[in-house]
PDB file of C-alpha atoms in Angstrom:
ATOM      1  CA  MET A  26       0.190  24.341  24.914  1.00  0.00           C
ATOM      2  CA  SER A  27       0.427  27.841  27.263  1.00  0.00           C
ATOM      3  CA  LYS A  28      -2.072  28.557  29.136  1.00  0.00           C
ATOM      4  CA  ARG A  29      -3.748  31.780  28.912  1.00  0.00           C
ATOM      5  CA  THR A  30      -3.147  35.229  30.708  1.00  0.00           C
ATOM      6  CA  VAL A  31      -6.355  37.435  31.164  1.00  0.00           C
ATOM      7  CA  ILE A  32      -5.798  41.282  31.256  1.00  0.00           C
ATOM      8  CA  VAL A  33      -9.014  42.457  33.269  1.00  0.00           C
ATOM      9  CA  SER A  34      -8.944  46.132  32.089  1.00  0.00           C
ATOM     10  CA  GLY A  35     -11.335  49.102  33.038  1.00  0.00           C
ATOM     11  CA  GLY A  36     -13.946  49.023  30.510  1.00  0.00           C
ATOM     12  CA  MET A  37     -17.036  46.696  30.241  1.00  0.00           C
ATOM     13  CA  LEU A  38     -17.000  43.724  32.501  1.00  0.00           C
ATOM     14  CA  GLU A  39     -19.960  41.602  32.323  1.00  0.00           C
ATOM     15  CA  LYS A  40     -19.958  39.377  35.227  1.00  0.00           C
ATOM     16  CA  ASP A  41     -21.462  36.141  33.498  1.00  0.00           C
ATOM     17  CA  PHE A  42     -19.380  36.424  30.779  1.00  0.00           C
ATOM     18  CA  ALA A  43     -15.822  37.281  32.471  1.00  0.00           C
ATOM     19  CA  LEU A  44     -15.751  34.949  35.606  1.00  0.00           C
ATOM     20  CA  PRO A  45     -16.136  31.858  33.771  1.00  0.00           C
ATOM     21  CA  ILE A  46     -12.783  32.999  31.672  1.00  0.00           C
ATOM     22  CA  ILE A  47     -10.970  34.005  34.713  1.00  0.00           C
ATOM     23  CA  LYS A  48     -11.792  31.219  36.802  1.00  0.00           C
ATOM     24  CA  SER A  49     -11.317  28.635  34.065  1.00  0.00           C
ATOM     25  CA  GLU A  50      -8.760  25.993  34.407  1.00  0.00           C
ATOM     26  CA  GLU A  51      -7.342  27.248  31.187  1.00  0.00           C
ATOM     27  CA  THR A  52      -6.508  30.374  32.765  1.00  0.00           C
ATOM     28  CA  GLU A  53      -2.836  30.555  34.418  1.00  0.00           C
ATOM     29  CA  PHE A  54      -2.113  34.270  35.141  1.00  0.00           C
ATOM     30  CA  VAL A  55      -4.340  37.325  35.855  1.00  0.00           C
ATOM     31  CA  ILE A  56      -3.452  40.891  35.691  1.00  0.00           C
ATOM     32  CA  GLY A  57      -5.624  43.391  37.225  1.00  0.00           C
ATOM     33  CA  VAL A  58      -5.628  46.902  35.092  1.00  0.00           C
ATOM     34  CA  ASP A  59      -7.098  50.300  37.168  1.00  0.00           C
ATOM     35  CA  ARG A  60     -10.774  49.931  37.415  1.00  0.00           C
ATOM     36  CA  GLY A  61     -10.469  46.103  36.341  1.00  0.00           C
ATOM     37  CA  LEU A  62      -8.945  45.634  39.794  1.00  0.00           C
ATOM     38  CA  LYS A  63     -12.214  46.696  41.629  1.00  0.00           C
ATOM     39  CA  PHE A  64     -13.852  44.064  39.491  1.00  0.00           C
ATOM     40  CA  LEU A  65     -11.378  41.436  40.681  1.00  0.00           C
ATOM     41  CA  TYR A  66     -11.741  42.456  44.279  1.00  0.00           C
ATOM     42  CA  ASP A  67     -15.843  42.550  44.312  1.00  0.00           C
ATOM     43  CA  HIS A  68     -15.314  38.661  43.149  1.00  0.00           C
ATOM     44  CA  GLU A  69     -12.794  37.686  45.444  1.00  0.00           C
ATOM     45  CA  ILE A  70      -9.881  36.894  42.761  1.00  0.00           C
ATOM     46  CA  LYS A  71      -6.515  37.552  43.588  1.00  0.00           C
ATOM     47  CA  PRO A  72      -4.487  39.000  40.613  1.00  0.00           C
ATOM     48  CA  ASP A  73      -0.839  38.031  40.011  1.00  0.00           C
ATOM     49  CA  TYR A  74       0.198  41.423  38.999  1.00  0.00           C
ATOM     50  CA  ILE A  75      -1.371  44.831  39.319  1.00  0.00           C
ATOM     51  CA  VAL A  76      -0.755  47.482  36.524  1.00  0.00           C
ATOM     52  CA  GLY A  77      -2.069  51.213  36.117  1.00  0.00           C
ATOM     53  CA  ASP A  78      -2.080  54.567  37.280  1.00  0.00           C
ATOM     54  CA  PHE A  79      -5.057  53.991  39.626  1.00  0.00           C
ATOM     55  CA  ASP A  80      -6.837  57.238  38.893  1.00  0.00           C
ATOM     56  CA  SER A  81     -10.390  55.522  38.579  1.00  0.00           C
ATOM     57  CA  VAL A  82      -9.809  53.118  41.466  1.00  0.00           C
ATOM     58  CA  PRO A  83     -10.549  53.730  45.182  1.00  0.00           C
ATOM     59  CA  LYS A  84      -7.390  54.761  47.153  1.00  0.00           C
ATOM     60  CA  GLY A  85      -8.091  52.097  49.702  1.00  0.00           C
ATOM     61  CA  LEU A  86      -8.373  49.558  47.614  1.00  0.00           C
ATOM     62  CA  VAL A  87      -4.907  50.120  46.094  1.00  0.00           C
ATOM     63  CA  ASP A  88      -3.470  50.452  49.658  1.00  0.00           C
ATOM     64  CA  TYR A  89      -5.173  46.966  50.503  1.00  0.00           C
ATOM     65  CA  TYR A  90      -3.158  45.393  47.782  1.00  0.00           C
ATOM     66  CA  ARG A  91      -0.003  47.448  48.452  1.00  0.00           C
ATOM     67  CA  GLU A  92      -0.275  46.467  52.203  1.00  0.00           C
ATOM     68  CA  GLU A  93      -2.123  43.239  52.725  1.00  0.00           C
ATOM     69  CA  ALA A  94      -1.844  41.137  49.386  1.00  0.00           C
ATOM     70  CA  ASP A  95       1.251  39.787  48.201  1.00  0.00           C
ATOM     71  CA  VAL A  96       0.577  40.899  44.769  1.00  0.00           C
ATOM     72  CA  PRO A  97       3.398  42.689  42.345  1.00  0.00           C
ATOM     73  CA  ILE A  98       2.343  46.445  41.602  1.00  0.00           C
ATOM     74  CA  ARG A  99       3.214  48.457  38.624  1.00  0.00           C
ATOM     75  CA  GLU A 100       2.191  51.920  39.336  1.00  0.00           C
ATOM     76  CA  PHE A 101       2.068  54.844  37.090  1.00  0.00           C
ATOM     77  CA  ASN A 102       1.999  58.548  36.719  1.00  0.00           C
ATOM     78  CA  PRO A 103      -1.438  59.484  35.137  1.00  0.00           C
ATOM     79  CA  VAL A 104       0.577  61.624  33.094  1.00  0.00           C
ATOM     80  CA  LYS A 105       2.174  59.074  30.737  1.00  0.00           C
ATOM     81  CA  ASP A 106       2.707  58.142  27.083  1.00  0.00           C
ATOM     82  CA  ALA A 107       0.617  54.638  27.064  1.00  0.00           C
ATOM     83  CA  SER A 108      -2.621  53.518  28.134  1.00  0.00           C
ATOM     84  CA  ASP A 109      -3.054  50.994  30.919  1.00  0.00           C
ATOM     85  CA  THR A 110      -3.974  48.245  28.600  1.00  0.00           C
ATOM     86  CA  GLU A 111      -0.908  48.878  26.593  1.00  0.00           C
ATOM     87  CA  ILE A 112       1.568  48.675  29.744  1.00  0.00           C
ATOM     88  CA  ALA A 113      -0.128  45.528  30.944  1.00  0.00           C
ATOM     89  CA  LEU A 114       0.153  44.053  27.212  1.00  0.00           C
ATOM     90  CA  ARG A 115       3.896  44.869  27.230  1.00  0.00           C
ATOM     91  CA  LEU A 116       4.174  43.539  30.784  1.00  0.00           C
ATOM     92  CA  CYS A 117       2.952  39.969  29.579  1.00  0.00           C
ATOM     93  CA  ILE A 118       5.192  40.076  26.208  1.00  0.00           C
ATOM     94  CA  GLY A 119       8.437  40.680  28.930  1.00  0.00           C
ATOM     95  CA  LEU A 120       7.072  37.772  30.784  1.00  0.00           C
ATOM     96  CA  ASN A 121       6.571  35.660  27.703  1.00  0.00           C
ATOM     97  CA  ARG A 122       3.112  35.293  28.034  1.00  0.00           C
ATOM     98  CA  LYS A 123       1.788  33.968  24.412  1.00  0.00           C
ATOM     99  CA  GLU A 124      -1.783  33.316  24.883  1.00  0.00           C
ATOM    100  CA  ILE A 125      -3.640  36.552  26.099  1.00  0.00           C
ATOM    101  CA  TRP A 126      -7.004  37.652  26.592  1.00  0.00           C
ATOM    102  CA  ILE A 127      -7.965  40.809  27.130  1.00  0.00           C
ATOM    103  CA  LEU A 128     -11.427  41.487  28.862  1.00  0.00           C
ATOM    104  CA  GLY A 129     -12.691  45.072  29.839  1.00  0.00           C
ATOM    105  CA  GLY A 130     -11.239  46.505  26.737  1.00  0.00           C
ATOM    106  CA  THR A 131     -14.538  47.567  25.299  1.00  0.00           C
ATOM    107  CA  GLY A 132     -17.143  49.708  26.595  1.00  0.00           C
ATOM    108  CA  ASN A 133     -18.660  53.018  26.092  1.00  0.00           C
ATOM    109  CA  ARG A 134     -15.155  55.103  24.985  1.00  0.00           C
ATOM    110  CA  ILE A 135     -14.670  54.047  21.334  1.00  0.00           C
ATOM    111  CA  ASP A 136     -11.255  56.150  21.509  1.00  0.00           C
ATOM    112  CA  HIS A 137     -10.278  53.500  24.300  1.00  0.00           C
ATOM    113  CA  LEU A 138     -11.416  50.467  22.241  1.00  0.00           C
ATOM    114  CA  TRP A 139      -9.259  51.697  19.079  1.00  0.00           C
ATOM    115  CA  ALA A 140      -6.520  52.286  21.142  1.00  0.00           C
ATOM    116  CA  ASN A 141      -6.832  48.678  22.479  1.00  0.00           C
ATOM    117  CA  ILE A 142      -7.228  47.398  18.907  1.00  0.00           C
ATOM    118  CA  GLN A 143      -3.924  49.304  18.194  1.00  0.00           C
ATOM    119  CA  CYS A 144      -2.233  47.440  21.146  1.00  0.00           C
ATOM    120  CA  LEU A 145      -2.702  43.998  19.412  1.00  0.00           C
ATOM    121  CA  GLN A 146       0.153  44.854  17.195  1.00  0.00           C
ATOM    122  CA  ILE A 147       2.498  44.736  20.377  1.00  0.00           C
ATOM    123  CA  ALA A 148       1.659  41.236  20.998  1.00  0.00           C
ATOM    124  CA  LEU A 149       1.604  40.319  17.044  1.00  0.00           C
ATOM    125  CA  ASP A 150       5.012  41.535  16.698  1.00  0.00           C
ATOM    126  CA  ALA A 151       6.175  39.647  19.665  1.00  0.00           C
ATOM    127  CA  GLY A 152       4.440  36.371  18.274  1.00  0.00           C
ATOM    128  CA  ALA A 153       1.783  36.189  21.088  1.00  0.00           C
ATOM    129  CA  ASP A 154      -1.748  35.732  20.152  1.00  0.00           C
ATOM    130  CA  ALA A 155      -4.001  38.531  21.760  1.00  0.00           C
ATOM    131  CA  ARG A 156      -7.296  39.168  21.618  1.00  0.00           C
ATOM    132  CA  ILE A 157     -10.264  41.529  22.904  1.00  0.00           C
ATOM    133  CA  LEU A 158     -13.308  39.766  24.304  1.00  0.00           C
ATOM    134  CA  ASP A 159     -16.778  40.886  25.612  1.00  0.00           C
ATOM    135  CA  SER A 160     -20.148  38.793  25.474  1.00  0.00           C
ATOM    136  CA  HIS A 161     -20.575  39.932  21.861  1.00  0.00           C
ATOM    137  CA  ASN A 162     -17.167  40.386  20.551  1.00  0.00           C
ATOM    138  CA  GLN A 163     -13.850  38.756  19.587  1.00  0.00           C
ATOM    139  CA  ILE A 164     -11.311  41.073  18.086  1.00  0.00           C
ATOM    140  CA  ARG A 165      -7.741  39.941  16.860  1.00  0.00           C
ATOM    141  CA  LEU A 166      -5.214  41.182  14.481  1.00  0.00           C
ATOM    142  CA  LEU A 167      -3.839  38.628  11.946  1.00  0.00           C
ATOM    143  CA  ASP A 168      -0.765  38.667   9.561  1.00  0.00           C
ATOM    144  CA  LYS A 169      -1.482  35.213   8.026  1.00  0.00           C
ATOM    145  CA  GLY A 170      -4.177  33.336   6.995  1.00  0.00           C
ATOM    146  CA  ILE A 171      -6.532  31.568   8.909  1.00  0.00           C
ATOM    147  CA  THR A 172      -9.219  28.657   9.166  1.00  0.00           C
ATOM    148  CA  LEU A 173     -12.242  29.163  11.101  1.00  0.00           C
ATOM    149  CA  LYS A 174     -14.433  26.173  12.100  1.00  0.00           C
ATOM    150  CA  ARG A 175     -18.213  26.748  12.411  1.00  0.00           C
ATOM    151  CA  GLU A 176     -18.187  24.759  15.745  1.00  0.00           C
ATOM    152  CA  GLU A 177     -15.558  26.537  17.405  1.00  0.00           C
ATOM    153  CA  ALA A 178     -16.528  29.911  16.183  1.00  0.00           C
ATOM    154  CA  PHE A 179     -17.137  32.817  18.768  1.00  0.00           C
ATOM    155  CA  GLY A 180     -20.225  34.050  16.844  1.00  0.00           C
ATOM    156  CA  LYS A 181     -22.560  34.010  13.743  1.00  0.00           C
ATOM    157  CA  TYR A 182     -20.787  37.062  11.883  1.00  0.00           C
ATOM    158  CA  PHE A 183     -17.191  37.951  11.149  1.00  0.00           C
ATOM    159  CA  SER A 184     -15.802  41.062   9.703  1.00  0.00           C
ATOM    160  CA  LEU A 185     -12.112  41.841   8.236  1.00  0.00           C
ATOM    161  CA  PHE A 186     -10.871  45.260   8.270  1.00  0.00           C
ATOM    162  CA  PRO A 187      -7.202  46.498   7.105  1.00  0.00           C
ATOM    163  CA  MET A 188      -4.746  47.438   9.795  1.00  0.00           C
ATOM    164  CA  GLU A 189      -2.713  50.594   8.798  1.00  0.00           C
ATOM    165  CA  LEU A 190      -2.257  49.429   5.181  1.00  0.00           C
ATOM    166  CA  PRO A 191      -4.491  47.725   2.326  1.00  0.00           C
ATOM    167  CA  VAL A 192      -4.493  44.029   2.513  1.00  0.00           C
ATOM    168  CA  ASP A 193      -3.731  42.379  -0.843  1.00  0.00           C
ATOM    169  CA  ALA A 194      -4.941  39.255  -2.718  1.00  0.00           C
ATOM    170  CA  LEU A 195      -7.878  38.690   0.071  1.00  0.00           C
ATOM    171  CA  SER A 196      -9.590  35.557  -0.634  1.00  0.00           C
ATOM    172  CA  ILE A 197     -12.382  33.995   1.752  1.00  0.00           C
ATOM    173  CA  THR A 198     -13.915  30.495   0.990  1.00  0.00           C
ATOM    174  CA  GLY A 199     -16.502  28.504   2.594  1.00  0.00           C
ATOM    175  CA  ALA A 200     -18.609  31.839   3.677  1.00  0.00           C
ATOM    176  CA  LYS A 201     -22.205  33.050   2.784  1.00  0.00           C
ATOM    177  CA  TYR A 202     -20.118  35.992   0.708  1.00  0.00           C
ATOM    178  CA  PRO A 203     -16.991  34.262  -0.601  1.00  0.00           C
ATOM    179  CA  LEU A 204     -13.967  36.505  -2.068  1.00  0.00           C
ATOM    180  CA  LYS A 205     -11.282  35.978  -4.364  1.00  0.00           C
ATOM    181  CA  ASN A 206      -7.837  38.030  -4.659  1.00  0.00           C
ATOM    182  CA  HIS A 207      -9.779  41.323  -3.503  1.00  0.00           C
ATOM    183  CA  PHE A 208      -7.513  43.934  -2.450  1.00  0.00           C
ATOM    184  CA  LEU A 209      -9.086  45.497   0.666  1.00  0.00           C
ATOM    185  CA  ARG A 210      -8.527  49.249   1.202  1.00  0.00           C
ATOM    186  CA  PRO A 211      -9.089  51.069   4.465  1.00  0.00           C
ATOM    187  CA  ASP A 212     -12.203  52.908   2.727  1.00  0.00           C
ATOM    188  CA  ASP A 213     -13.667  49.353   1.931  1.00  0.00           C
ATOM    189  CA  SER A 214     -16.596  48.106   3.645  1.00  0.00           C
ATOM    190  CA  LEU A 215     -17.159  44.869   1.726  1.00  0.00           C
ATOM    191  CA  CYS A 216     -16.131  42.404   4.490  1.00  0.00           C
ATOM    192  CA  VAL A 217     -18.399  43.593   7.017  1.00  0.00           C
ATOM    193  CA  SER A 218     -20.602  41.004   8.604  1.00  0.00           C
ATOM    194  CA  ASN A 219     -19.999  37.731   6.910  1.00  0.00           C
ATOM    195  CA  GLU A 220     -21.278  34.210   7.718  1.00  0.00           C
ATOM    196  CA  PHE A 221     -20.332  30.684   7.577  1.00  0.00           C
ATOM    197  CA  ALA A 222     -21.860  28.678   4.554  1.00  0.00           C
ATOM    198  CA  GLU A 223     -19.643  25.442   5.062  1.00  0.00           C
ATOM    199  CA  ASP A 224     -18.116  24.152   8.326  1.00  0.00           C
ATOM    200  CA  GLU A 225     -14.917  25.953   7.737  1.00  0.00           C
ATOM    201  CA  VAL A 226     -14.132  29.499   6.448  1.00  0.00           C
ATOM    202  CA  THR A 227     -10.660  29.887   5.224  1.00  0.00           C
ATOM    203  CA  ILE A 228      -9.349  33.387   5.099  1.00  0.00           C
ATOM    204  CA  SER A 229      -6.132  34.052   3.063  1.00  0.00           C
ATOM    205  CA  PHE A 230      -4.211  37.110   2.036  1.00  0.00           C
ATOM    206  CA  SER A 231      -0.795  37.724   0.599  1.00  0.00           C
ATOM    207  CA  PHE A 232       0.312  41.224   2.333  1.00  0.00           C
ATOM    208  CA  GLY A 233      -1.053  43.603   4.963  1.00  0.00           C
ATOM    209  CA  LYS A 234      -2.761  43.097   8.649  1.00  0.00           C
ATOM    210  CA  VAL A 235      -6.386  41.864   9.144  1.00  0.00           C
ATOM    211  CA  ILE A 236      -8.399  43.050  11.839  1.00  0.00           C
ATOM    212  CA  LEU A 237     -10.782  39.839  12.389  1.00  0.00           C
ATOM    213  CA  MET A 238     -14.032  40.916  14.288  1.00  0.00           C
ATOM    214  CA  GLU A 239     -15.969  37.812  15.206  1.00  0.00           C
ATOM    215  CA  THR A 240     -19.299  38.780  16.485  1.00  0.00           C
ATOM    216  CA  ARG A 241     -22.912  37.715  17.762  1.00  0.00           C
ATOM    217  CA  ASP A 242     -26.433  39.655  18.562  1.00  0.00           C
TER     218      ASP A 242
END
């Protein structure tokens, strides 16, 4: 089983949540993205790669990594066609990283969050397991069914949303609100805030892609 890569992006980074993930033995590779680089520097964590346009990072910090630390840097013009997180995710795919956790992908800017969710498609197309996490949310994109185990669940609740197109023949078993062969449209909020009723919840569908959000208060 491949060890995880952690992208530390420039959104909300909660020290007590993020540091145990970054320092875990399961984390093999760390990429600092723009303002996330300052979080890594402040906590004395050396990234394996640095990516971004660095428009929100003190110039001296980038100079430090460029001149004194042996870390590869990919710097981009702020006027570019992709977000820093997307560039980091594509770097992961190019390096054949198969398990990718994105920290700092949520925060005050909902437009940035939605862009990051859309970027999960890049990993899915490449056969990689990518997810966005903060202390209250875990977000994944699925193109096939999944079984969730209560003992391993990220949180008490889970919600499902279509990605781009409707989802056909969506069924949910083992949940407080089960479902059978439902046609889930983009304007359908039926699958928000479900819960475990049994030890395992099985989600299946025949067509489409599903955004799975596991959440806790």
